[in-house]
CSV table of C-alpha atoms in Angstrom, one decimal:
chain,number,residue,atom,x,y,z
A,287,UNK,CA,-45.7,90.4,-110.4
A,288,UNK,CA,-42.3,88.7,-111.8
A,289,UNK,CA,-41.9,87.4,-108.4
A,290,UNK,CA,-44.8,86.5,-107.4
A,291,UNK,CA,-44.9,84.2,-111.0
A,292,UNK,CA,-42.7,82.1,-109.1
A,293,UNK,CA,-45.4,81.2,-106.3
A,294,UNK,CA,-48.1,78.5,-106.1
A,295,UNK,CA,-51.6,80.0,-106.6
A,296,UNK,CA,-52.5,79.7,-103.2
A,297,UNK,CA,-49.5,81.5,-102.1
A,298,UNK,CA,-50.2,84.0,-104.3
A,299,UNK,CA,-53.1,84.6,-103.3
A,300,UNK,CA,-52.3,84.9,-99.4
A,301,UNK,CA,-49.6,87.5,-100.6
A,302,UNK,CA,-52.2,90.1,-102.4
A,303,UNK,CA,-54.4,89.8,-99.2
A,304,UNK,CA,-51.3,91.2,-97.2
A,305,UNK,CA,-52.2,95.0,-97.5
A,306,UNK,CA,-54.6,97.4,-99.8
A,307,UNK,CA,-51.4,98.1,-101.7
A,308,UNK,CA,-50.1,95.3,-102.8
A,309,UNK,CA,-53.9,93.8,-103.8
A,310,UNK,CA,-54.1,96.7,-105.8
A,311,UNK,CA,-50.6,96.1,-107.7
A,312,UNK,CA,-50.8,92.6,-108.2
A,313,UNK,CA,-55.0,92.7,-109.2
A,314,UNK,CA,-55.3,89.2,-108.9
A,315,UNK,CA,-58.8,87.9,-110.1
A,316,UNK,CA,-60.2,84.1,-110.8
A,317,UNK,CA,-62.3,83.3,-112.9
A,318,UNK,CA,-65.5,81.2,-113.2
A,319,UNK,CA,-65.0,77.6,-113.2
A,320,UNK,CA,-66.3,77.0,-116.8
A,321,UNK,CA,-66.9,73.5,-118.5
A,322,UNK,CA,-65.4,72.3,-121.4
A,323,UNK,CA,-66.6,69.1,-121.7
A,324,UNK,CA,-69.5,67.1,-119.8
A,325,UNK,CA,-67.6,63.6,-121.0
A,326,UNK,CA,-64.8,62.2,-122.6
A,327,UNK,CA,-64.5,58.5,-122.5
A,328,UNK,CA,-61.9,57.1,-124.3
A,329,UNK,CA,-61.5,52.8,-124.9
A,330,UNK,CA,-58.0,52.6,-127.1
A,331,UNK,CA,-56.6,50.1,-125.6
A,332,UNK,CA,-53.1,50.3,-126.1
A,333,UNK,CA,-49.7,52.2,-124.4
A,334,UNK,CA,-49.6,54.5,-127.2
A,335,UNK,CA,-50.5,58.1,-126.4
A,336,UNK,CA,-53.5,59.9,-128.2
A,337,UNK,CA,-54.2,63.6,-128.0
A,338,UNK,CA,-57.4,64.6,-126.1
A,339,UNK,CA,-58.3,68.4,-126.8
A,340,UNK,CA,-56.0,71.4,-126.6
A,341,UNK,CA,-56.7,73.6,-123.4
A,342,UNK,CA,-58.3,77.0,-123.7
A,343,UNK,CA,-55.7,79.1,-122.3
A,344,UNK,CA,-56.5,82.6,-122.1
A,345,UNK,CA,-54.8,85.1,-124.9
A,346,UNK,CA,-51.8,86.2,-123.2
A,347,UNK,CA,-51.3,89.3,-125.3
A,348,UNK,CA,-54.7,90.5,-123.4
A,349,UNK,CA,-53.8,89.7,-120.0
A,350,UNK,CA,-51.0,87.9,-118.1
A,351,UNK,CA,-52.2,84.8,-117.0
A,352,UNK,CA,-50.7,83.4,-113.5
A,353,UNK,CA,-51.5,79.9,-113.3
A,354,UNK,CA,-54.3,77.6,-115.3
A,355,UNK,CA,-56.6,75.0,-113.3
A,356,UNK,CA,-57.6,71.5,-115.2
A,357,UNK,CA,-60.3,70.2,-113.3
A,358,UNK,CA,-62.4,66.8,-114.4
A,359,UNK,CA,-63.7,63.7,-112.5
A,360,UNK,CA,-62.1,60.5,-113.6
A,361,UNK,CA,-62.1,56.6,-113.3
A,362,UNK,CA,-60.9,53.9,-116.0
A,363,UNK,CA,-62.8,50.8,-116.5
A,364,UNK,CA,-63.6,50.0,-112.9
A,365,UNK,CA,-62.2,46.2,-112.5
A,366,UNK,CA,-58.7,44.6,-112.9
A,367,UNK,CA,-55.6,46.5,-114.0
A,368,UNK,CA,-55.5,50.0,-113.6
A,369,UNK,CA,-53.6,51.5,-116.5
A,370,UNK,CA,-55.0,55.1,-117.1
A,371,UNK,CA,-52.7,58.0,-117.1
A,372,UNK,CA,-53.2,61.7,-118.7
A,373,UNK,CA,-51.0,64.3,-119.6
A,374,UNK,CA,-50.1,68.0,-120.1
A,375,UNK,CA,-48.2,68.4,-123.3
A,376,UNK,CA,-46.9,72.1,-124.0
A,377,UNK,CA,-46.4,73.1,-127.8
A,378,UNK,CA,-44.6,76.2,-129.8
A,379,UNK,CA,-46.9,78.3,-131.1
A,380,UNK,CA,-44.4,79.0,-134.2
A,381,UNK,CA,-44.1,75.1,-134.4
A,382,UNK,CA,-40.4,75.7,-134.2
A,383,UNK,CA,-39.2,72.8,-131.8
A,384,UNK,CA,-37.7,72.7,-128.3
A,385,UNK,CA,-34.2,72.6,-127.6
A,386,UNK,CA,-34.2,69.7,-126.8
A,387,UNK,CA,-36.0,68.1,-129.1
A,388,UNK,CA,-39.0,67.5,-127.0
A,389,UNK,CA,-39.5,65.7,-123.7
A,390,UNK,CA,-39.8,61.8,-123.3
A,391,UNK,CA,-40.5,60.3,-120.0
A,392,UNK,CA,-40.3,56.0,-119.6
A,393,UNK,CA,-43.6,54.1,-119.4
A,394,UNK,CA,-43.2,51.1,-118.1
A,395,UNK,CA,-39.8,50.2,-119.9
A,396,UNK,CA,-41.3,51.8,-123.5
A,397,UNK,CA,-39.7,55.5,-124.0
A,398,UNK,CA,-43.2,57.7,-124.5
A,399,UNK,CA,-42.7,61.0,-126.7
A,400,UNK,CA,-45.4,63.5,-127.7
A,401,UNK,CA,-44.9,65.0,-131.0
A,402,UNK,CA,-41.9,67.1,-129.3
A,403,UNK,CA,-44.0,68.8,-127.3
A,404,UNK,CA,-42.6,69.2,-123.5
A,405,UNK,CA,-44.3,67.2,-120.7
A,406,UNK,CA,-45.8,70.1,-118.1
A,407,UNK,CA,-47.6,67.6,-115.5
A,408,UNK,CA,-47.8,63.4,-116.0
A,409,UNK,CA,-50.8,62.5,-113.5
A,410,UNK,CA,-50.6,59.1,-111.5
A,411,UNK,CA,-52.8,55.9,-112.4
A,412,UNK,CA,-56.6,56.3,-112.9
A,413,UNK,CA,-58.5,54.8,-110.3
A,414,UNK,CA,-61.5,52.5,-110.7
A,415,UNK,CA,-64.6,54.0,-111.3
A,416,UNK,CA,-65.9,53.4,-107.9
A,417,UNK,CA,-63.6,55.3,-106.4
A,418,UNK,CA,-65.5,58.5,-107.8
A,419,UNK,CA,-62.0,61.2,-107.5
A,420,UNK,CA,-61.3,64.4,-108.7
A,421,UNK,CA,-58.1,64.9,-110.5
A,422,UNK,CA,-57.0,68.7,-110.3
A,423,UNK,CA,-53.9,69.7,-113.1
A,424,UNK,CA,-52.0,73.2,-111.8
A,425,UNK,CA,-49.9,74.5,-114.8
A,426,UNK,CA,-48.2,77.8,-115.0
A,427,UNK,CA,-49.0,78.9,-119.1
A,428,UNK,CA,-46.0,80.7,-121.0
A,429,UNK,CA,-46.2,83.1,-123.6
A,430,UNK,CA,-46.3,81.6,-127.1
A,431,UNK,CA,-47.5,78.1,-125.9
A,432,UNK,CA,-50.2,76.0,-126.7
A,433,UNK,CA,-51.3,73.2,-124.1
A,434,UNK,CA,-53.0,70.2,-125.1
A,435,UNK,CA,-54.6,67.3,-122.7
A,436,UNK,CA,-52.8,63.9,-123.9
A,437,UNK,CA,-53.8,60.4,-122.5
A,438,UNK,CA,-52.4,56.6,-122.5
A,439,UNK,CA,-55.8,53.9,-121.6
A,440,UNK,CA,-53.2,51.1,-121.6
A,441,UNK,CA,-53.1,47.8,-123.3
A,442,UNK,CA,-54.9,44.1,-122.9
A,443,UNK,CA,-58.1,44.6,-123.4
A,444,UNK,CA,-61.0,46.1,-121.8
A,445,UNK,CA,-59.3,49.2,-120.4
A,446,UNK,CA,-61.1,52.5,-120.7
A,447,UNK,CA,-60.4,55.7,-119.5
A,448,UNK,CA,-63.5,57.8,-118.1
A,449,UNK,CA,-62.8,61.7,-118.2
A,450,UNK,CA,-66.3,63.6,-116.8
A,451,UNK,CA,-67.1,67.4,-115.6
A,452,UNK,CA,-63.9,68.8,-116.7
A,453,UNK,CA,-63.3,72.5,-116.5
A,454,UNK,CA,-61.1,75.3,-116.6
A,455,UNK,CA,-60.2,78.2,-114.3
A,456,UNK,CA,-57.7,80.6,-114.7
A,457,UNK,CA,-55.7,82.9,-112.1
A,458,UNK,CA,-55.3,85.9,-113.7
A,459,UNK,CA,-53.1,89.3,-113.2
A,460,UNK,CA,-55.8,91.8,-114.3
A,461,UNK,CA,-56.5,95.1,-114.2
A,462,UNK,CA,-57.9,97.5,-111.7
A,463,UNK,CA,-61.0,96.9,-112.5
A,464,UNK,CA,-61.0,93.1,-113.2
A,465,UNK,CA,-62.7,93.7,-116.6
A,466,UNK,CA,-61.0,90.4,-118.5
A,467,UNK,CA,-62.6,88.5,-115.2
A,468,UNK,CA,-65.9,89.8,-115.3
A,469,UNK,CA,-66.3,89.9,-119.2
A,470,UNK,CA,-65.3,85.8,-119.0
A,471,UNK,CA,-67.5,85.6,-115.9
A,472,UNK,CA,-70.3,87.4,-117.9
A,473,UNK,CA,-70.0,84.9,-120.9
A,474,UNK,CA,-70.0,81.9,-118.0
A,475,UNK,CA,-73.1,83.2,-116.7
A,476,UNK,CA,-75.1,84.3,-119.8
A,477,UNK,CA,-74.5,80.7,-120.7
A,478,UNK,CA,-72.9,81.7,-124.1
A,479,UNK,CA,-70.2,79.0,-123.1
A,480,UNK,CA,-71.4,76.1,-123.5
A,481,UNK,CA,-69.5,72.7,-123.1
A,482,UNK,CA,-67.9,71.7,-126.4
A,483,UNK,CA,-69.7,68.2,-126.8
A,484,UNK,CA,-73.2,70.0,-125.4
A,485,UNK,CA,-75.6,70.3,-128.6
A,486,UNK,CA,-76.4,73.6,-129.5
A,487,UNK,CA,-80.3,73.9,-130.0
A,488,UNK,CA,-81.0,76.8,-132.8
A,489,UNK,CA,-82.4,78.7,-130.1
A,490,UNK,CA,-78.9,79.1,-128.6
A,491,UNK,CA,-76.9,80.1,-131.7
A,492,UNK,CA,-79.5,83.2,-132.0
A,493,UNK,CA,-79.1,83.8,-128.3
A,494,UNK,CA,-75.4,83.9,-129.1
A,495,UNK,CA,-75.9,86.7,-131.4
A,496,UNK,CA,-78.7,88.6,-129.7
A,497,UNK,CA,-76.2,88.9,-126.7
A,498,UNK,CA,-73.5,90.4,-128.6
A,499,UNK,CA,-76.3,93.1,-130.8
A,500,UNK,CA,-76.9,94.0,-127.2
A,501,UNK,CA,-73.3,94.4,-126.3
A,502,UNK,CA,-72.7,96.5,-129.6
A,503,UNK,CA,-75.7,98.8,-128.2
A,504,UNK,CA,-74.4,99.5,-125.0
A,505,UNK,CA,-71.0,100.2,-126.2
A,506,UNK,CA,-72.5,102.5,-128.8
A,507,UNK,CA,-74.6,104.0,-126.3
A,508,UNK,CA,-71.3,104.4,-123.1
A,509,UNK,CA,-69.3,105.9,-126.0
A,510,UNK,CA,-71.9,108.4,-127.0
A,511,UNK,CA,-72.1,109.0,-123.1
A,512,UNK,CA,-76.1,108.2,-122.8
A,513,UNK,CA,-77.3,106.3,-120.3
A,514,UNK,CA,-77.6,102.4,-120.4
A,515,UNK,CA,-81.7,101.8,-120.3
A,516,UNK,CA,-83.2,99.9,-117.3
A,517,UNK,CA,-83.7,96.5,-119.1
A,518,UNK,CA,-80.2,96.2,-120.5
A,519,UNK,CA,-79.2,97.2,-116.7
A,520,UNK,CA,-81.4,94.3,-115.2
A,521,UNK,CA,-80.1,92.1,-118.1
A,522,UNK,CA,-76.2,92.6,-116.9
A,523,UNK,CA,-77.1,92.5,-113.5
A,524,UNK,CA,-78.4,89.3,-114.0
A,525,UNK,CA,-75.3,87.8,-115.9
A,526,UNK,CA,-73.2,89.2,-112.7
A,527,UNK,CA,-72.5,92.5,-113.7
A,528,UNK,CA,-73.4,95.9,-112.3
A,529,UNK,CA,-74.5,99.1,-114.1
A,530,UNK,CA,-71.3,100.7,-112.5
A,531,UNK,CA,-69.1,97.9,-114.3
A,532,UNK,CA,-70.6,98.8,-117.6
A,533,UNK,CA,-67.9,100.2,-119.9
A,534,UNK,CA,-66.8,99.9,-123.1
A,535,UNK,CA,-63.7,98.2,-122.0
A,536,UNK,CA,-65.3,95.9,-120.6
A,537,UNK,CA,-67.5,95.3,-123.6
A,538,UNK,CA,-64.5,95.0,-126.0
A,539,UNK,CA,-63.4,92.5,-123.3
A,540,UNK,CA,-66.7,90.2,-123.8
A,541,UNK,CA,-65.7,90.6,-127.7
A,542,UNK,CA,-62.0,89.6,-127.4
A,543,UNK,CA,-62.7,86.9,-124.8
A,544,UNK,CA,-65.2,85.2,-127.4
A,545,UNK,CA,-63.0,85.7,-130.4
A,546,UNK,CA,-59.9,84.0,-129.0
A,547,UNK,CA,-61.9,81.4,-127.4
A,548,UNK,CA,-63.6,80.5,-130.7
A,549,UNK,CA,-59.9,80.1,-132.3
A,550,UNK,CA,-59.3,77.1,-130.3
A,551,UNK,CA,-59.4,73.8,-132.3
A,552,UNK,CA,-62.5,72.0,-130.9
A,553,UNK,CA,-61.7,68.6,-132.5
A,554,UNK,CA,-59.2,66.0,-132.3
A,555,UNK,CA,-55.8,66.5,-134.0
A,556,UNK,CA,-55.9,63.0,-136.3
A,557,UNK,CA,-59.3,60.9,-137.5
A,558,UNK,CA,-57.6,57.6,-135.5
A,559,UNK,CA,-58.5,59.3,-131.6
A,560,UNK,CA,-61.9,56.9,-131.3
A,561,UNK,CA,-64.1,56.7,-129.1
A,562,UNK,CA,-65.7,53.2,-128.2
A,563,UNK,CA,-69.3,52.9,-128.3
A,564,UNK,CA,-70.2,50.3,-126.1
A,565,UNK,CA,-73.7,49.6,-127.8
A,566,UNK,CA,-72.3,48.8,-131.1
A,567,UNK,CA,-68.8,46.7,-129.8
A,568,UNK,CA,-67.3,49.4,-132.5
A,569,UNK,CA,-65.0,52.4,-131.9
A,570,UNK,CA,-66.4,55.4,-133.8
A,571,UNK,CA,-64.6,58.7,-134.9
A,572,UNK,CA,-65.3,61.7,-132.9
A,573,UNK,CA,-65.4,65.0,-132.7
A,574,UNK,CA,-66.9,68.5,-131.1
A,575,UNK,CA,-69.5,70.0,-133.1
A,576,UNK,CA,-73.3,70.9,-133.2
A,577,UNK,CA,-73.9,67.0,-133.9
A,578,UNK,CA,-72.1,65.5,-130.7
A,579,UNK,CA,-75.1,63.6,-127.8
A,580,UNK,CA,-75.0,64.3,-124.5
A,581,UNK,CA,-77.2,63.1,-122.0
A,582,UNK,CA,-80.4,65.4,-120.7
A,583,UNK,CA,-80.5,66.5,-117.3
A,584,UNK,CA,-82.9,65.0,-115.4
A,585,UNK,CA,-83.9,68.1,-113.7
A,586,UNK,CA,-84.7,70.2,-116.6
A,587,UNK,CA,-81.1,71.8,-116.4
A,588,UNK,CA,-82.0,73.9,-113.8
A,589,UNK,CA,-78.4,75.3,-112.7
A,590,UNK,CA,-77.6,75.0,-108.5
A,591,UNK,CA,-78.2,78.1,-107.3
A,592,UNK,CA,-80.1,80.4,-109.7
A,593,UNK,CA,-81.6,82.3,-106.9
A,594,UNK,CA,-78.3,84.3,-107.8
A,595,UNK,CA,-79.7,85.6,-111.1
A,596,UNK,CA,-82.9,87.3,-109.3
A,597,UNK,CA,-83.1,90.4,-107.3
A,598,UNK,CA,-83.9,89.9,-103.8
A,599,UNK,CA,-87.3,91.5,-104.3
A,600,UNK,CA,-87.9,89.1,-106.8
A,601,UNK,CA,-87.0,85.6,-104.3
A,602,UNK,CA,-90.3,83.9,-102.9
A,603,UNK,CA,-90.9,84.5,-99.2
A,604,UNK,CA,-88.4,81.1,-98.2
A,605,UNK,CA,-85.8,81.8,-100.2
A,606,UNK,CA,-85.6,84.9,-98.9
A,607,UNK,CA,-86.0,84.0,-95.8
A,608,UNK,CA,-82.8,82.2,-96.3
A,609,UNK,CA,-80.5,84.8,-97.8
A,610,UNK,CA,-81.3,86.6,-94.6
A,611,UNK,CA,-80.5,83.5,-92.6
A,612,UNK,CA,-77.1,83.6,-94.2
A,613,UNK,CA,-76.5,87.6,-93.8
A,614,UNK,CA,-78.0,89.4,-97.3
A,615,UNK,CA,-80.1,92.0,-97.1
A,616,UNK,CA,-81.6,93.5,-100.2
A,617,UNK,CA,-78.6,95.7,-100.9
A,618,UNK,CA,-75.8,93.3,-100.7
A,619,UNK,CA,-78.0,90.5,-102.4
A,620,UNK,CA,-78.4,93.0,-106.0
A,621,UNK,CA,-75.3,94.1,-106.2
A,622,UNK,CA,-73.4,91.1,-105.2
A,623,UNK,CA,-71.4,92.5,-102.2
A,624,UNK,CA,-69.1,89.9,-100.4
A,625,UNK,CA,-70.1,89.3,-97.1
A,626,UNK,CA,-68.9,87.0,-94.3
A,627,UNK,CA,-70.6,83.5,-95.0
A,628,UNK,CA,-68.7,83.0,-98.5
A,629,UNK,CA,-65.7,83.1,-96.8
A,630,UNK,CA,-66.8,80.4,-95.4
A,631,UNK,CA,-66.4,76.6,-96.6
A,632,UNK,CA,-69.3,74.4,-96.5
A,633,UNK,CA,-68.3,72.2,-93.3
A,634,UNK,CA,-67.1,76.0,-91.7
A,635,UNK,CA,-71.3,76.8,-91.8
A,636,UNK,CA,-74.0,75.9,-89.0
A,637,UNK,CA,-76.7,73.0,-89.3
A,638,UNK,CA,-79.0,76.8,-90.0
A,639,UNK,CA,-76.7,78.0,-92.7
A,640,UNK,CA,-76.5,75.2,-94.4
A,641,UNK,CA,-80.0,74.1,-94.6
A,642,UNK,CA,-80.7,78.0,-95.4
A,643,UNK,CA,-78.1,77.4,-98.9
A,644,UNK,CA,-79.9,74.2,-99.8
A,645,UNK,CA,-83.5,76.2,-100.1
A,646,UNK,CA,-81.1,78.6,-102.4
A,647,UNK,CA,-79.9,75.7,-104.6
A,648,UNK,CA,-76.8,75.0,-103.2
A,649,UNK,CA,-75.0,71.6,-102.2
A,650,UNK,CA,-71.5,71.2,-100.6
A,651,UNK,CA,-69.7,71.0,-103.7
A,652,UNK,CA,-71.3,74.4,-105.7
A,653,UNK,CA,-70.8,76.1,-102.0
A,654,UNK,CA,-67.3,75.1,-102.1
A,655,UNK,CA,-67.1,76.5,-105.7
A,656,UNK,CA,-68.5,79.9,-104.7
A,657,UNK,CA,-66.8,82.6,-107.1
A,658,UNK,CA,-64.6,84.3,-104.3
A,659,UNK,CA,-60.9,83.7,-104.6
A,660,UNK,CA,-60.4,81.8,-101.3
A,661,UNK,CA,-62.9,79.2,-102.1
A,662,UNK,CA,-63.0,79.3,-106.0
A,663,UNK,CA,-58.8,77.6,-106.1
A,664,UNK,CA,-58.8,74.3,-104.6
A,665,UNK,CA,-54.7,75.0,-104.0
C-alpha cells in the first residue's frame, strides 16, 4: 500500500487488477460520485483570492484514503478576458504552520498567498461559458490536513466565475469487505446527502432520522443475532446494499460516515466571500444552510436511471426487456452482480445497447459514471 501511494489512481487501479492476491491486499474501492454543490457563481471582481468551501475529505483515522477527485463544470463570464482561476489550498489541522511559511505562487506580476496554507493544484484559465468543460482536480489527501477550494475571478469589471455540478469521489484503501464504500454509497443512494446549497424540505430532515432509527434497529437486531425482517431487507437492497452486506460494522460505518461529514464547515470562512445577484446589481452575503434557492428540476427530480432501485420483477415489461437486451437476468439485476456491459464505456456499446440504457434512464454521461472502478475514475 506505501508504494502503491506513490501511483496515479489509474495506475493504481490497473495494479490491484493484476492477480486475486494483490486485489485482496490492496482492497481498493471508489466511491459514489456525490454532489456537494449544484452552483457556485462567484462575481468579485478583483485578483485577490477568496476561499470557496473546504473539501469533504474522508476521516483518515477510519480509512486510508488514496487519492480525492474534485469534479465541477465551469465557465467565467462568457465574453472578453478570461481571468478565472481556482485552487487547492492544503491546511494544518493543528493550525501550526508550514515550514515554510506557506506557499505563494506569482499571478501575473502580484505574489498570491493563501493564509499559509500550501498550494496542492492551481487549475489553468476558465473558459467562456460556451465552451461548456469539465474541470477534474486529482489530489492525494495527507493525514492531519484540511483542503479547501480557493478562487481568483479577476479584475476590471464584469468577470464572473461560474462553478456548477461539482462533486466528490474518493479512492479509498478499504477493507475486505468494502464496508466504508458501501456505507458512503448507501448514504449517496438513500439520498441522505444532499447538495449543500439544496433546501432541505421538513420532509427530509425526518427522513434523515427515520433512516438512522432504522439503522439503530438492524444493528440491535445483527448484534442480538436475529434475523433482519423482509422490509428492512428490500429497504437496503434498494439503497444498494444486500442482506449478505448487512452488519453491524457496516452500520457503525453509515454512523461515522455521517458524523464526520457533518463536522465539515458548510459556510464561507469570512462575511466579505459575496455572491453577486444579478437581479438586484448588488453582491449579497452567502452561505450553505436550510435557506439557500436552488433551482427546481424540470423533470420532477426524477434521478437517471432509477430502474436501479427496483427489483427486476418489479420493471414494466420494456424496461425489462432492456436489462435483458444488455445481459441481466433476474438474479444479477437484484443483487447487483457485475456483468460484462458495465465494463463497457458508452461509445464501446452497440446502436441496441445503447438505445436498451436510454429506456433504463441512462444518457452517455451517467453510463460513463457507472459505479464500477474502471469507469467511475476519469484518470
Amino acid at each position: 500500500k506505501h508504494v502503491v501511494g506513490y501511483l496515479a489512481p489509474s495506475d493504481a487501479i490497473e495494479l490491484s487488477r493484476t492477480c486475486k492476491k494483490i486485489q485482496s491486499q490492496l482492497s481498493l474501492a471508489a466511491t459514489t460520485p456525490r454532489e456537494i454543490l449544484t452552483k457556485l457563481h462567484r462575481g468579485n471582481c478583483d485578483d485577490v483570492p477568496h476561499k470557496g468551501f473546504q473539501i469533504p475529505v474522508p476521516s483518515q483515522e477510519t480509512v486510508s484514503v488514496h487519492s480525492m477527485l474534485l469534479s465541477m463544470q465551469w465557465s467565467d463570464q462568457g465574453w472578453g478576458n478570461m481571468k478565472s482561476e481556482v485552487f487547492v489550498i492544503a491546511t494544518k489541522n493543528d493550525q501550526t504552520s508550514y515550514e515554510s511559511g506557506g506557499w505563494a505562487f506569482n499571478h501575473g506580476g502580484q505574489i498570491v498567498e493563501f493564509g499559509g496554507g500550501r498550494v496542492v493544484y492551481i487549475s489553468s484559465i476558465a473558459p467562456h461559458s460556451d465552451s461548456e468543460q469539465r474541470l477534474d482536480i486529482t489530489f492525494a489527501p495527507k493525514q492531519n490536513e484540511s483542503y479547501h477550494l480557493w478562487y481568483i475571478v479577476g479584475g476590471g469589471g464584469g468577470h464572473t466565475l461560474n462553478l456548477d455540478d461539482v462533486k466528490v469521489q474518493s479512492l479509498l484503501f478499504d477493507d475486505p469487505s468494502h464496508s466504508f464504500a458501501k456505507a458512503h454509497n448507501f448514504l449517496v443512494k438513500s439520498e441522505t446527502f444532499q447538495p449543500w446549497d439544496k433546501q432541505q424540505s421538513s420532509e427530509g430532515f425526518h427522513n434523515h432520522y427515520l433512516l438512522f432509527t432504522i439503522c439503530e434497529s438492524v444493528e440491535k437486531i445483527l448484534t442480538q443475532g436475529e434475523s433482519v425482517s423482509p422490509p428492512m431487507i428490500s429497504f437496503f437492497r434498494r439503497c444498494g446494499v444486500l442482506e449478505t452486506d448487512l452488519s453491524v460494522n457496516l452500520m457503525d460505518s453509515i454512523r461515522s460516515i455521517w458524523d464526520n461529514d457533518q463536522a465539515v464547515p458548510r459556510d464561507y470562512v469570512d462575511d466579505d466571500y459575496d455572491d453577486y445577484d444579478e437581479s438586484s446589481n448588488e453582491y449579497e452575503s452567502t452561505e450553505y444552510d436550510s435557506q439557500s434557492e436552488i433551482e427546481d428540476n424540470e423533470d420532477g427530480g426524477a434521478s437517471i436511471g432509477h430502474s436501479h432501485h427496483m427489483l427486476f420483477s418489479e420493471l414494466p415489461n420494456d424496461e425489462r426487456g432492456a436489462a435483458e437486451m444488455l445481459g441481466y437476468c433476474s438474479t444479477t439485476w437484484d443483487e447487483d452482480t457485475k456483468i460484462t456491459v458495465e465494463s463497457k464505456l458508452w461509445i464501446e456499446l452497440t446502436p441496441e445497447q445503447q438505445r436498451a440504457a436510454i429506456i433504463l434512464g441512462y444518457d452517455e454521461e451517467m453510463w460513463n459514471e457507472n459505479p464500477n472502478i474502471r469507469i467511475l475514475f476519469r484518470w
